[in-house]
Coordinates of C-alpha atoms and ligand atoms in Angstrom, one line a residue:
Chain A
X3 CA -177.1 -148.4 -49.3
X4 CA -176.3 -150.7 -52.2
X5 CA -173.5 -148.4 -53.3
X6 CA -171.9 -148.4 -49.9
X7 CA -171.9 -152.2 -50.1
X8 CA -170.2 -152.1 -53.5
X9 CA -167.6 -149.7 -52.1
X10 CA -166.8 -151.9 -49.2
X11 CA -166.5 -154.8 -51.5
X12 CA -164.1 -152.9 -53.7
X13 CA -162.0 -152.0 -50.8
X14 CA -161.7 -155.6 -49.7
X15 CA -160.8 -156.6 -53.2
X16 CA -158.1 -154.0 -53.3
X17 CA -156.4 -155.3 -50.2
X18 CA -156.6 -158.8 -51.5
X19 CA -155.0 -157.8 -54.8
X20 CA -152.4 -155.7 -53.1
X21 CA -151.2 -158.8 -51.3
X22 CA -150.5 -160.9 -54.3
X23 CA -149.3 -158.3 -56.8
X24 CA -145.8 -157.5 -57.9
X25 CA -145.4 -154.0 -56.5
X26 CA -141.8 -153.5 -57.3
X27 CA -142.0 -150.4 -59.4
X28 CA -139.5 -148.5 -57.3
X29 CA -136.0 -148.5 -58.7
X30 CA -134.7 -149.7 -55.4
X31 CA -135.5 -153.4 -55.7
X32 CA -131.9 -154.3 -56.0
X33 CA -131.0 -153.3 -52.5
X34 CA -132.9 -156.2 -51.0
X35 CA -130.8 -158.4 -48.8
X36 CA -129.7 -161.7 -50.1
X37 CA -127.7 -164.2 -48.2
X38 CA -124.2 -164.5 -49.4
X39 CA -121.6 -167.2 -49.0
X40 CA -118.4 -165.3 -48.4
X41 CA -116.0 -167.6 -50.1
X42 CA -114.4 -165.6 -52.8
X43 CA -115.6 -162.3 -51.5
X44 CA -113.1 -162.0 -48.7
X45 CA -110.4 -162.7 -51.2
X46 CA -111.6 -160.0 -53.6
X47 CA -112.1 -157.6 -50.8
X48 CA -108.5 -157.9 -49.8
X49 CA -107.5 -157.3 -53.3
X50 CA -109.7 -154.2 -53.3
X51 CA -108.1 -152.8 -50.2
X52 CA -104.7 -153.1 -51.7
X53 CA -105.5 -151.2 -54.8
X54 CA -108.0 -148.7 -53.4
X55 CA -105.3 -146.3 -52.3
X56 CA -104.3 -145.1 -55.7
X57 CA -107.4 -144.7 -57.7
X58 CA -107.5 -143.7 -61.3
X59 CA -104.1 -145.2 -61.9
X60 CA -105.1 -147.7 -64.6
X61 CA -101.5 -148.7 -65.1
X62 CA -101.5 -150.7 -61.9
X63 CA -102.1 -153.9 -63.7
X64 CA -103.4 -157.0 -62.0
X65 CA -107.1 -156.5 -61.9
X66 CA -109.2 -157.7 -64.8
X67 CA -112.1 -155.6 -63.6
X68 CA -112.8 -152.0 -64.8
X69 CA -115.2 -149.7 -63.1
X70 CA -116.0 -146.8 -65.4
X71 CA -118.5 -144.2 -64.4
X72 CA -119.7 -140.8 -65.4
X73 CA -120.8 -138.2 -62.8
X74 CA -121.8 -134.5 -62.8
X75 CA -119.3 -133.9 -60.1
X76 CA -115.9 -133.7 -61.7
X77 CA -117.4 -132.8 -65.1
X78 CA -118.6 -129.2 -64.3
X79 CA -116.8 -125.9 -64.4
X80 CA -116.1 -124.1 -61.1
X81 CA -118.2 -121.0 -61.8
X82 CA -120.9 -122.0 -59.3
X83 CA -120.2 -123.7 -56.1
X84 CA -121.7 -127.1 -55.6
X85 CA -124.5 -126.8 -53.1
X86 CA -124.3 -130.0 -51.1
X87 CA -127.6 -129.4 -49.3
X88 CA -130.0 -128.6 -52.0
X89 CA -128.4 -130.8 -54.6
X90 CA -129.4 -134.4 -54.3
X91 CA -126.5 -135.3 -56.5
X92 CA -123.7 -135.5 -54.1
X93 CA -122.5 -137.6 -51.1
X94 CA -120.4 -135.8 -48.5
X95 CA -117.6 -137.7 -46.8
X96 CA -116.1 -135.3 -44.3
X97 CA -114.5 -132.6 -46.4
X98 CA -114.9 -134.4 -49.6
X99 CA -117.9 -134.0 -52.0
X100 CA -118.4 -137.1 -54.1
X101 CA -120.7 -137.5 -57.0
X102 CA -123.3 -140.1 -56.5
X103 CA -121.9 -142.3 -59.2
X104 CA -118.4 -141.8 -57.8
X105 CA -119.5 -143.0 -54.4
X106 CA -121.2 -146.1 -55.9
X107 CA -118.1 -146.8 -58.1
X108 CA -116.0 -146.8 -54.9
X109 CA -118.3 -149.3 -53.2
X110 CA -118.0 -151.6 -56.2
X111 CA -114.2 -151.2 -56.1
X112 CA -114.2 -152.1 -52.4
X113 CA -116.0 -155.4 -53.2
X114 CA -114.4 -156.3 -56.5
X115 CA -111.0 -154.7 -56.3
X116 CA -111.4 -153.3 -59.8
X117 CA -109.7 -150.3 -61.4
X118 CA -111.7 -147.1 -61.4
X119 CA -112.0 -145.0 -64.5
X120 CA -113.7 -141.6 -64.5
X121 CA -115.3 -140.7 -67.8
X122 CA -114.4 -137.1 -68.1
X123 CA -115.3 -134.8 -71.0
X124 CA -112.9 -132.3 -72.5
X125 CA -115.4 -129.5 -72.4
X126 CA -116.8 -129.0 -69.0
X127 CA -120.5 -128.8 -68.3
X128 CA -122.1 -125.6 -66.8
X129 CA -122.1 -125.8 -63.0
X130 CA -125.3 -123.8 -62.7
X131 CA -127.8 -126.5 -61.6
X132 CA -130.4 -125.5 -59.1
X133 CA -134.1 -125.7 -58.8
X134 CA -134.5 -122.5 -60.9
X135 CA -136.0 -122.8 -64.3
X136 CA -133.5 -122.5 -67.2
X137 CA -130.4 -123.3 -65.2
X138 CA -127.5 -123.6 -67.7
X139 CA -127.0 -127.3 -67.2
X140 CA -130.6 -128.1 -68.1
X141 CA -130.4 -126.1 -71.2
X142 CA -127.0 -127.5 -72.2
X143 CA -127.9 -131.1 -71.6
X144 CA -131.2 -130.8 -73.4
X145 CA -129.4 -129.5 -76.4
X146 CA -126.8 -132.2 -76.3
X147 CA -129.5 -134.9 -76.1
X148 CA -131.5 -133.4 -78.9
X149 CA -128.4 -133.3 -81.2
X150 CA -127.5 -136.8 -80.1
X151 CA -124.0 -135.4 -79.5
X152 CA -120.9 -137.4 -78.8
X153 CA -118.8 -135.1 -76.5
X154 CA -115.1 -135.6 -76.7
X155 CA -113.6 -137.4 -73.8
X156 CA -110.5 -136.2 -71.9
X157 CA -109.8 -139.6 -70.2
X158 CA -109.0 -142.8 -71.9
X159 CA -108.5 -146.5 -70.9
X160 CA -105.2 -147.4 -72.4
X161 CA -105.2 -151.1 -71.5
X162 CA -108.8 -152.1 -72.3
X163 CA -107.6 -155.5 -73.5
X164 CA -106.6 -156.4 -70.0
X165 CA -110.1 -156.2 -68.7
X166 CA -112.7 -159.0 -68.9
X167 CA -115.3 -157.3 -66.8
X168 CA -116.6 -153.7 -67.1
X169 CA -118.8 -152.1 -64.6
X170 CA -120.4 -149.0 -66.2
X171 CA -122.1 -146.4 -64.0
X172 CA -124.2 -143.5 -65.2
X173 CA -126.8 -141.1 -63.8
X174 CA -130.1 -140.7 -65.6
X175 CA -129.9 -137.5 -67.6
X176 CA -133.3 -136.7 -69.0
X177 CA -134.4 -140.2 -69.5
X178 CA -131.2 -141.4 -71.1
X179 CA -127.6 -142.1 -70.3
X180 CA -125.5 -138.9 -70.5
X181 CA -124.2 -138.5 -74.0
X182 CA -120.6 -138.9 -72.7
X183 CA -121.4 -142.5 -71.9
X184 CA -122.2 -143.1 -75.5
X185 CA -118.9 -141.5 -76.4
X186 CA -117.3 -144.0 -74.1
X187 CA -119.2 -147.0 -75.6
X188 CA -118.3 -145.8 -79.1
X189 CA -114.6 -145.5 -78.2
X190 CA -114.1 -149.0 -77.1
X191 CA -115.0 -152.4 -78.5
X192 CA -116.1 -154.3 -75.5
X193 CA -116.7 -157.6 -77.4
X194 CA -116.3 -160.7 -75.3
X195 CA -116.4 -158.8 -72.0
X196 CA -119.0 -159.0 -69.4
X197 CA -120.8 -155.6 -68.7
X198 CA -122.6 -154.7 -65.5
X199 CA -124.5 -151.5 -65.3
X200 CA -125.1 -149.4 -62.2
X201 CA -127.1 -146.3 -62.0
X202 CA -128.6 -143.6 -59.8
X203 CA -131.4 -141.3 -60.7
X204 CA -134.0 -138.8 -59.4
X205 CA -136.5 -141.6 -59.5
X206 CA -136.6 -142.3 -63.3
X207 CA -134.4 -145.4 -62.9
X208 CA -132.0 -146.6 -65.6
X209 CA -134.6 -146.5 -68.3
X210 CA -133.6 -148.5 -71.5
X211 CA -129.9 -148.4 -70.8
X212 CA -129.8 -152.2 -71.0
X213 CA -131.1 -152.4 -74.5
X214 CA -129.1 -149.3 -75.6
X215 CA -125.9 -150.8 -74.2
X216 CA -126.4 -154.2 -75.7
X217 CA -127.3 -152.6 -79.0
X218 CA -124.0 -150.7 -79.0
X219 CA -121.9 -153.7 -77.8
X220 CA -123.6 -156.6 -79.5
X221 CA -120.7 -159.0 -78.8
X222 CA -120.4 -158.2 -75.1
X223 CA -122.5 -160.0 -72.5
X224 CA -124.6 -157.3 -70.8
X225 CA -126.2 -158.1 -67.5
X226 CA -129.9 -157.2 -67.5
X227 CA -130.2 -156.8 -63.7
X228 CA -129.0 -153.2 -63.3
X229 CA -128.1 -151.9 -59.8
X230 CA -130.2 -148.8 -59.6
X231 CA -131.1 -146.5 -56.7
X232 CA -132.8 -143.2 -56.3
X233 CA -130.3 -140.4 -55.5
X234 CA -131.8 -139.9 -52.0
X235 CA -130.7 -143.4 -51.2
X236 CA -127.1 -143.3 -52.5
X237 CA -125.5 -142.0 -49.2
X238 CA -127.0 -144.9 -47.3
X239 CA -125.5 -147.6 -49.6
X240 CA -122.8 -149.8 -48.2
X241 CA -120.4 -152.4 -49.5
X242 CA -123.0 -155.0 -48.4
X243 CA -125.6 -153.7 -50.9
X244 CA -123.1 -154.1 -53.7
X245 CA -122.2 -157.6 -52.4
X246 CA -125.8 -158.5 -52.3
X247 CA -126.3 -157.4 -55.9
X248 CA -123.2 -159.2 -57.1
X249 CA -124.3 -162.5 -55.6
X250 CA -127.8 -162.0 -56.9
X251 CA -126.4 -161.8 -60.5
X252 CA -123.9 -164.5 -59.9
X253 CA -120.8 -162.4 -60.2
X254 CA -117.6 -164.3 -60.1
X255 CA -119.2 -167.7 -60.4
Chain B
X2 CA -177.5 -143.4 -87.4
X3 CA -176.6 -139.9 -88.5
X4 CA -173.2 -139.3 -90.2
X5 CA -172.2 -136.8 -87.6
X6 CA -172.8 -139.2 -84.7
X7 CA -170.7 -141.9 -86.5
X8 CA -167.8 -139.4 -86.8
X9 CA -168.3 -138.4 -83.2
X10 CA -168.2 -142.0 -82.1
X11 CA -165.1 -142.8 -84.0
X12 CA -163.3 -139.7 -82.8
X13 CA -164.2 -140.5 -79.2
X14 CA -163.2 -144.1 -79.5
X15 CA -159.8 -143.3 -81.1
X16 CA -159.0 -140.7 -78.4
X17 CA -159.9 -143.2 -75.7
X18 CA -157.6 -145.8 -77.1
X19 CA -154.7 -143.3 -77.7
X20 CA -154.7 -141.6 -74.2
X21 CA -153.2 -144.5 -72.3
X22 CA -150.7 -145.0 -75.1
X23 CA -149.6 -141.4 -74.7
X24 CA -149.2 -141.9 -71.0
X25 CA -146.6 -144.7 -71.5
X26 CA -144.5 -142.3 -73.6
X27 CA -141.1 -143.8 -73.3
X28 CA -142.3 -147.4 -73.5
X29 CA -144.4 -146.7 -76.6
X30 CA -141.4 -145.0 -78.3
X31 CA -140.4 -141.4 -78.0
X32 CA -140.8 -140.4 -81.7
X33 CA -144.1 -142.3 -82.0
X34 CA -145.3 -140.4 -78.9
X35 CA -144.7 -137.1 -80.5
X36 CA -146.7 -138.0 -83.6
X37 CA -149.5 -139.5 -81.6
X38 CA -149.5 -136.4 -79.3
X39 CA -150.0 -134.1 -82.3
X40 CA -152.7 -136.4 -83.7
X41 CA -154.4 -136.4 -80.3
X42 CA -154.4 -132.6 -80.2
X43 CA -156.0 -132.5 -83.7
X44 CA -158.7 -135.0 -82.7
X45 CA -159.3 -132.9 -79.6
X46 CA -160.0 -129.8 -81.7
X47 CA -162.3 -131.9 -83.9
X48 CA -164.0 -133.2 -80.7
X49 CA -164.7 -129.6 -79.7
X50 CA -166.1 -128.7 -83.2
X51 CA -168.3 -131.8 -83.2
X52 CA -169.7 -130.9 -79.8
X53 CA -169.8 -127.2 -80.5
X54 CA -173.2 -127.0 -78.8
X55 CA -171.5 -127.1 -75.5
X56 CA -169.7 -123.8 -76.3
X57 CA -172.9 -122.3 -77.6
X58 CA -174.9 -123.2 -74.6
X59 CA -172.3 -122.3 -72.0
X60 CA -173.9 -119.0 -71.0
X61 CA -177.5 -120.4 -71.4
X62 CA -179.7 -122.2 -69.0
X63 CA -179.4 -123.0 -65.3
X64 CA -176.3 -124.5 -63.7
X65 CA -177.2 -127.5 -61.6
X66 CA -174.6 -129.1 -59.5
X67 CA -173.8 -131.8 -62.1
X68 CA -173.6 -129.3 -64.9
X69 CA -171.3 -127.1 -62.9
X70 CA -169.0 -130.0 -62.1
X71 CA -169.0 -131.1 -65.7
X72 CA -168.2 -127.6 -66.9
X73 CA -165.3 -127.3 -64.4
X74 CA -163.9 -130.7 -65.5
X75 CA -164.2 -129.8 -69.1
X76 CA -162.5 -126.5 -68.6
X77 CA -159.7 -128.3 -66.8
X78 CA -159.3 -130.8 -69.6
X79 CA -159.2 -127.9 -72.1
X80 CA -156.5 -126.1 -70.2
X81 CA -154.4 -129.3 -69.6
X82 CA -154.6 -130.3 -73.2
X83 CA -153.4 -126.9 -74.5
X84 CA -150.6 -126.8 -72.0
X85 CA -149.6 -130.4 -72.7
X86 CA -149.4 -129.8 -76.4
X87 CA -147.4 -126.5 -76.1
X88 CA -145.0 -128.0 -73.6
X89 CA -144.7 -131.2 -75.6
X90 CA -143.8 -129.2 -78.7
X91 CA -141.1 -127.3 -76.8
X92 CA -139.7 -130.5 -75.4
X93 CA -139.8 -132.3 -78.8
X94 CA -136.7 -134.2 -79.7
X95 CA -137.9 -135.4 -83.1
X96 CA -140.9 -133.9 -84.8
X97 CA -140.3 -130.3 -83.7
X98 CA -136.6 -130.6 -83.0
X99 CA -135.9 -128.1 -85.7
X100 CA -137.5 -125.4 -83.5
X101 CA -134.5 -126.1 -81.2
X102 CA -136.1 -124.5 -78.2
X103 CA -133.8 -124.8 -75.2
X104 CA -134.9 -121.9 -73.1
X105 CA -137.6 -122.6 -70.6
X106 CA -137.0 -126.4 -71.0
X107 CA -137.1 -127.2 -67.3
X108 CA -140.4 -125.5 -66.9
X109 CA -141.9 -127.2 -70.0
X110 CA -140.8 -130.6 -68.6
X111 CA -142.6 -130.0 -65.3
X112 CA -145.6 -128.6 -67.1
X113 CA -145.9 -131.6 -69.4
X114 CA -145.8 -134.1 -66.6
X115 CA -148.3 -132.3 -64.4
X116 CA -150.7 -131.4 -67.2
X117 CA -150.7 -134.7 -68.9
X118 CA -151.4 -136.5 -65.7
X119 CA -154.3 -134.2 -64.7
X120 CA -155.6 -134.5 -68.2
X121 CA -155.5 -138.3 -67.9
X122 CA -157.5 -138.3 -64.6
X123 CA -160.0 -135.6 -65.7
X124 CA -160.6 -137.2 -69.1
X125 CA -161.3 -140.5 -67.5
X126 CA -163.7 -138.8 -65.1
X127 CA -165.3 -137.0 -68.0
X128 CA -165.8 -140.4 -69.7
X129 CA -167.6 -141.7 -66.6
X130 CA -169.9 -138.7 -66.5
X131 CA -170.9 -139.4 -70.1
X132 CA -171.2 -143.2 -69.7
X133 CA -174.7 -143.0 -71.1
X134 CA -173.2 -141.8 -74.4
X135 CA -170.8 -144.7 -74.4
X136 CA -173.6 -147.0 -73.7
X137 CA -175.5 -145.5 -76.6
X138 CA -172.6 -146.1 -78.9
X139 CA -172.5 -149.7 -77.9
X140 CA -176.3 -150.1 -78.4
X141 CA -176.0 -148.5 -81.8
X142 CA -173.2 -150.9 -82.7
X143 CA -175.2 -153.9 -81.6
X144 CA -178.4 -152.6 -83.2
X145 CA -180.4 -153.2 -80.0
X146 CA -180.6 -152.0 -76.4
X147 CA -178.6 -153.5 -73.6
X148 CA -180.7 -155.7 -71.4
X149 CA -180.6 -155.6 -67.6
X150 CA -178.5 -158.7 -67.5
X151 CA -175.8 -157.5 -69.8
X152 CA -175.8 -154.1 -68.1
X153 CA -175.2 -155.9 -64.8
X154 CA -172.4 -157.9 -66.4
X155 CA -170.8 -154.7 -67.6
X156 CA -171.2 -153.0 -64.2
X157 CA -169.4 -155.9 -62.5
X158 CA -166.7 -156.0 -65.1
X159 CA -166.1 -152.2 -64.7
X160 CA -166.0 -152.6 -60.9
X161 CA -163.4 -155.4 -61.0
X162 CA -161.2 -153.5 -63.5
X163 CA -161.7 -150.4 -61.5
X164 CA -160.5 -152.1 -58.3
X165 CA -157.4 -153.3 -60.2
X166 CA -157.0 -149.7 -61.4
X167 CA -157.0 -148.5 -57.8
X168 CA -154.2 -150.9 -57.1
X169 CA -152.2 -149.7 -60.1
X170 CA -152.8 -146.1 -59.0
X171 CA -151.4 -146.8 -55.6
X172 CA -148.4 -148.7 -56.9
X173 CA -147.4 -146.2 -59.5
X174 CA -148.1 -143.3 -57.0
X175 CA -149.7 -141.4 -59.9
X176 CA -150.6 -138.5 -57.6
X177 CA -146.9 -137.8 -57.2
X178 CA -146.8 -136.7 -60.8
X179 CA -150.0 -134.7 -60.6
X180 CA -148.7 -132.7 -57.7
X181 CA -145.1 -132.7 -58.8
X182 CA -143.9 -134.5 -55.7
X183 CA -141.8 -136.6 -58.1
X184 CA -139.7 -134.8 -60.7
X185 CA -139.2 -137.7 -63.0
X186 CA -141.4 -140.4 -64.2
X187 CA -140.5 -144.0 -63.6
X188 CA -141.0 -146.6 -66.4
X189 CA -140.2 -150.2 -65.9
X190 CA -138.5 -151.2 -69.1
X191 CA -138.4 -154.8 -68.0
X192 CA -142.2 -155.0 -68.5
X193 CA -144.0 -155.5 -71.7
X194 CA -145.4 -152.1 -72.9
X195 CA -148.8 -153.7 -73.6
X196 CA -149.1 -154.8 -70.0
X197 CA -148.3 -151.2 -68.8
X198 CA -150.8 -149.9 -71.3
X199 CA -153.5 -152.2 -69.8
X200 CA -152.6 -150.9 -66.4
X201 CA -153.3 -147.3 -67.6
X202 CA -156.6 -148.5 -69.1
X203 CA -157.6 -149.9 -65.7
X204 CA -156.8 -146.6 -64.1
X205 CA -159.0 -144.9 -66.7
X206 CA -161.8 -147.3 -65.8
X207 CA -161.3 -146.5 -62.1
X208 CA -161.8 -142.7 -62.7
X209 CA -164.6 -143.3 -65.1
X210 CA -166.4 -145.4 -62.5
X211 CA -165.8 -142.6 -59.9
X212 CA -167.1 -140.0 -62.4
X213 CA -170.2 -142.1 -63.1
X214 CA -171.0 -142.5 -59.4
X215 CA -170.4 -138.9 -58.5
X216 CA -172.5 -137.5 -61.3
X217 CA -175.2 -140.0 -60.6
X218 CA -175.3 -139.0 -56.9
X219 CA -175.3 -135.3 -57.8
X220 CA -178.1 -135.7 -60.2
X221 CA -180.3 -137.1 -57.4
X222 CA -179.3 -134.1 -55.2
X223 CA -180.3 -131.7 -57.9
X224 CA -183.7 -133.3 -58.4
X225 CA -185.0 -134.0 -54.9
X226 CA -188.6 -134.5 -55.9
X227 CA -188.4 -137.8 -57.6
Ligands
HEM307 C1 -151.7 -134.4 -76.0 C2 -151.5 -135.4 -75.3 C3 -150.2 -135.9 -74.7 C4 -150.1 -136.7 -73.6 C5 -151.2 -137.3 -72.8 C6 -148.7 -136.8 -73.3 C7 -148.2 -137.6 -72.2 C8 -146.8 -137.7 -71.9 C9 -146.3 -138.3 -70.7 C10 -147.1 -139.0 -69.7 C11 -145.0 -138.2 -70.8 C12 -143.9 -138.7 -69.7 C13 -143.5 -137.6 -68.8 C14 -142.1 -137.8 -68.3 O1 -141.5 -138.8 -68.5 O2 -141.7 -136.8 -67.7 C15 -144.6 -137.4 -71.9 C16 -143.3 -137.1 -72.3 C17 -143.0 -136.4 -73.4 N1 -143.9 -135.9 -74.4 FE1 -145.9 -136.0 -74.3 N2 -148.0 -136.1 -74.2 C18 -148.8 -135.5 -75.1 C19 -148.5 -134.7 -76.2 C20 -147.2 -134.5 -76.6 C21 -146.8 -133.8 -77.8 C22 -147.8 -133.1 -78.8 C23 -145.5 -133.8 -77.9 C24 -144.6 -133.2 -79.0 C25 -144.8 -133.1 -80.2 C26 -145.0 -134.5 -76.8 C27 -143.6 -134.8 -76.5 C28 -143.1 -135.4 -75.4 C29 -141.7 -135.4 -75.1 C30 -140.6 -134.9 -75.9 C31 -141.6 -136.1 -73.8 C32 -140.4 -136.4 -73.0 C33 -140.2 -135.3 -72.0 C34 -139.0 -135.5 -71.1 O3 -137.9 -135.8 -71.6 O4 -139.1 -135.4 -69.9 N3 -146.1 -135.0 -76.0 N4 -145.8 -137.1 -72.6
FMN308 C1 -128.8 -132.6 -66.2 C2 -129.5 -133.6 -65.3 C3 -130.6 -134.3 -65.8 C4 -131.3 -135.3 -65.0 N1 -132.3 -136.0 -65.5 C5 -132.9 -136.9 -64.8 C6 -134.0 -137.7 -65.3 O1 -134.5 -137.5 -66.4 N2 -134.6 -138.6 -64.5 C7 -134.1 -138.9 -63.3 O2 -134.7 -139.7 -62.6 N3 -133.1 -138.2 -62.7 C8 -132.5 -137.2 -63.4 N4 -131.4 -136.5 -62.9 C9 -131.0 -136.8 -61.5 C10 -129.7 -137.6 -61.5 O3 -129.8 -138.8 -62.3 C11 -129.3 -138.0 -60.1 O4 -129.3 -136.9 -59.2 C12 -128.0 -138.8 -60.0 O5 -127.9 -139.4 -58.8 C13 -126.8 -137.9 -60.2 O6 -125.6 -138.6 -60.1 P1 -124.2 -137.9 -60.0 O7 -124.1 -137.1 -58.8 O8 -123.2 -138.9 -60.1 O9 -124.1 -137.0 -61.2 C14 -130.8 -135.5 -63.7 C15 -129.7 -134.8 -63.2 C16 -129.0 -133.9 -64.0 C17 -127.8 -133.2 -63.5

């Protein structure tokens, strides 16, 4: 009898504790709505629309915002077809298959009008990535991580000096940024620039990308609040979510 | 106090302190994790040698309900520990990186996550089943028995910490890792590692309290006369 009383008491305590605790362990906390004043946003959105037609053309000067991202899609060989249903790593837009990070980069472009840069490696990654054990991509990436490799990049930002703001997007690849992102950070000196990180993952979140990035770019100003969602939520994201994040971190102020 | 029981006590104590530290792998530091993991495995072997009577008596005597439960829990811990160590060595990025194992890596990753989390829960439960031994350690350290009042104080303390542990368990959705409903573990790098460590300690207390209550109940069932 006494033990039942104790149990009931414990349950009550749990409910009490649950109410006051900080339960935000999900990586989705950034998608919370925040009220925005739409003063400079409309302006930047217009700018975004103008430039959004020809992506990847970094020559079209004008913007001081760079949106660089890495994604599996676009970096793999074409041996195996991408399975849009079983792979949580893609967003389908009509005929098009976008990588999760690509989709997020485009949302940021919509809102900021920045130039998109796709971080592409010279050597492509194996396309075999399914739920089976030992798929080639797992094996390959594990090796790359263990060797702390710096894969050579095929794309380069010629006019890095023109940018004051760099958005850097990356998926979580085995608890770390993909090694190609380190290649990117090694290639450019981002001193004096403002760096914003955005990420998607299979639930692992951005991990220690903040401290890794600030360690590699000590003279850049890296924003600690990373926009991070789980890959199952990427397709539901809208411009508004990006806008909310940007106003939360005081972008453009 | 006999020399052997002092060694036993120290080994048990160190293992108890290290287990939550291993559970916060990435926050504690990846390389440190591998060294501590190996050390833990060695302590585990030592723990078995020091309690070798358990092995000797496995096939002897009657199996009451509590003893059966204890044996199943212990066997589970043994299995999880061996699999955790093997999978950890295969995954190793530092200490055993020279082995350069890449085949079977996805399987090892899943196995490491599932086995370590089951081990964490089962070991905490095991601690609770042997709470009397822990109490004995404390009494030996103090040089005198715990009175009723201090026993009560400890009971209340454990209950409160256990309740907090339940909250942490729900928040972190730990069962997702045990049943592989989540493929990857989430660590909040914005939090202080020590705070997360204490969260795991509180979950250990939760399962220890449950282990204590369950074995206490079952003991009464096995001995209906008194
Ligand atoms: C024996 C007790 C051990 C426990 C309780 C333990 C616990 C854990 C936990 C909870 C994780 C996080 C899982 C994840 O993020 O997916 C982890 C990851 C890891 N552990 Fe252990 N571990 C142990 C032993 C070892 C050993 C002996 C090694 C290697 C020498 C090791 C190497 C690793 C590695 C490399 C990871 C990262 C795996 C990944 O990238 O997904 N662990 N461990
Ligand atoms: C090789 C590889 C490793 C991955 N490792 C992790 C991981 O450790 N933790 C995690 O949460 N998600 C992991 N994921 C899932 C991706 O982070 C997630 O699906 C992301 O949204 C993919 O974005 P993308 O389509 O732009 O490549 C991994 C995916 C791949 C392909």
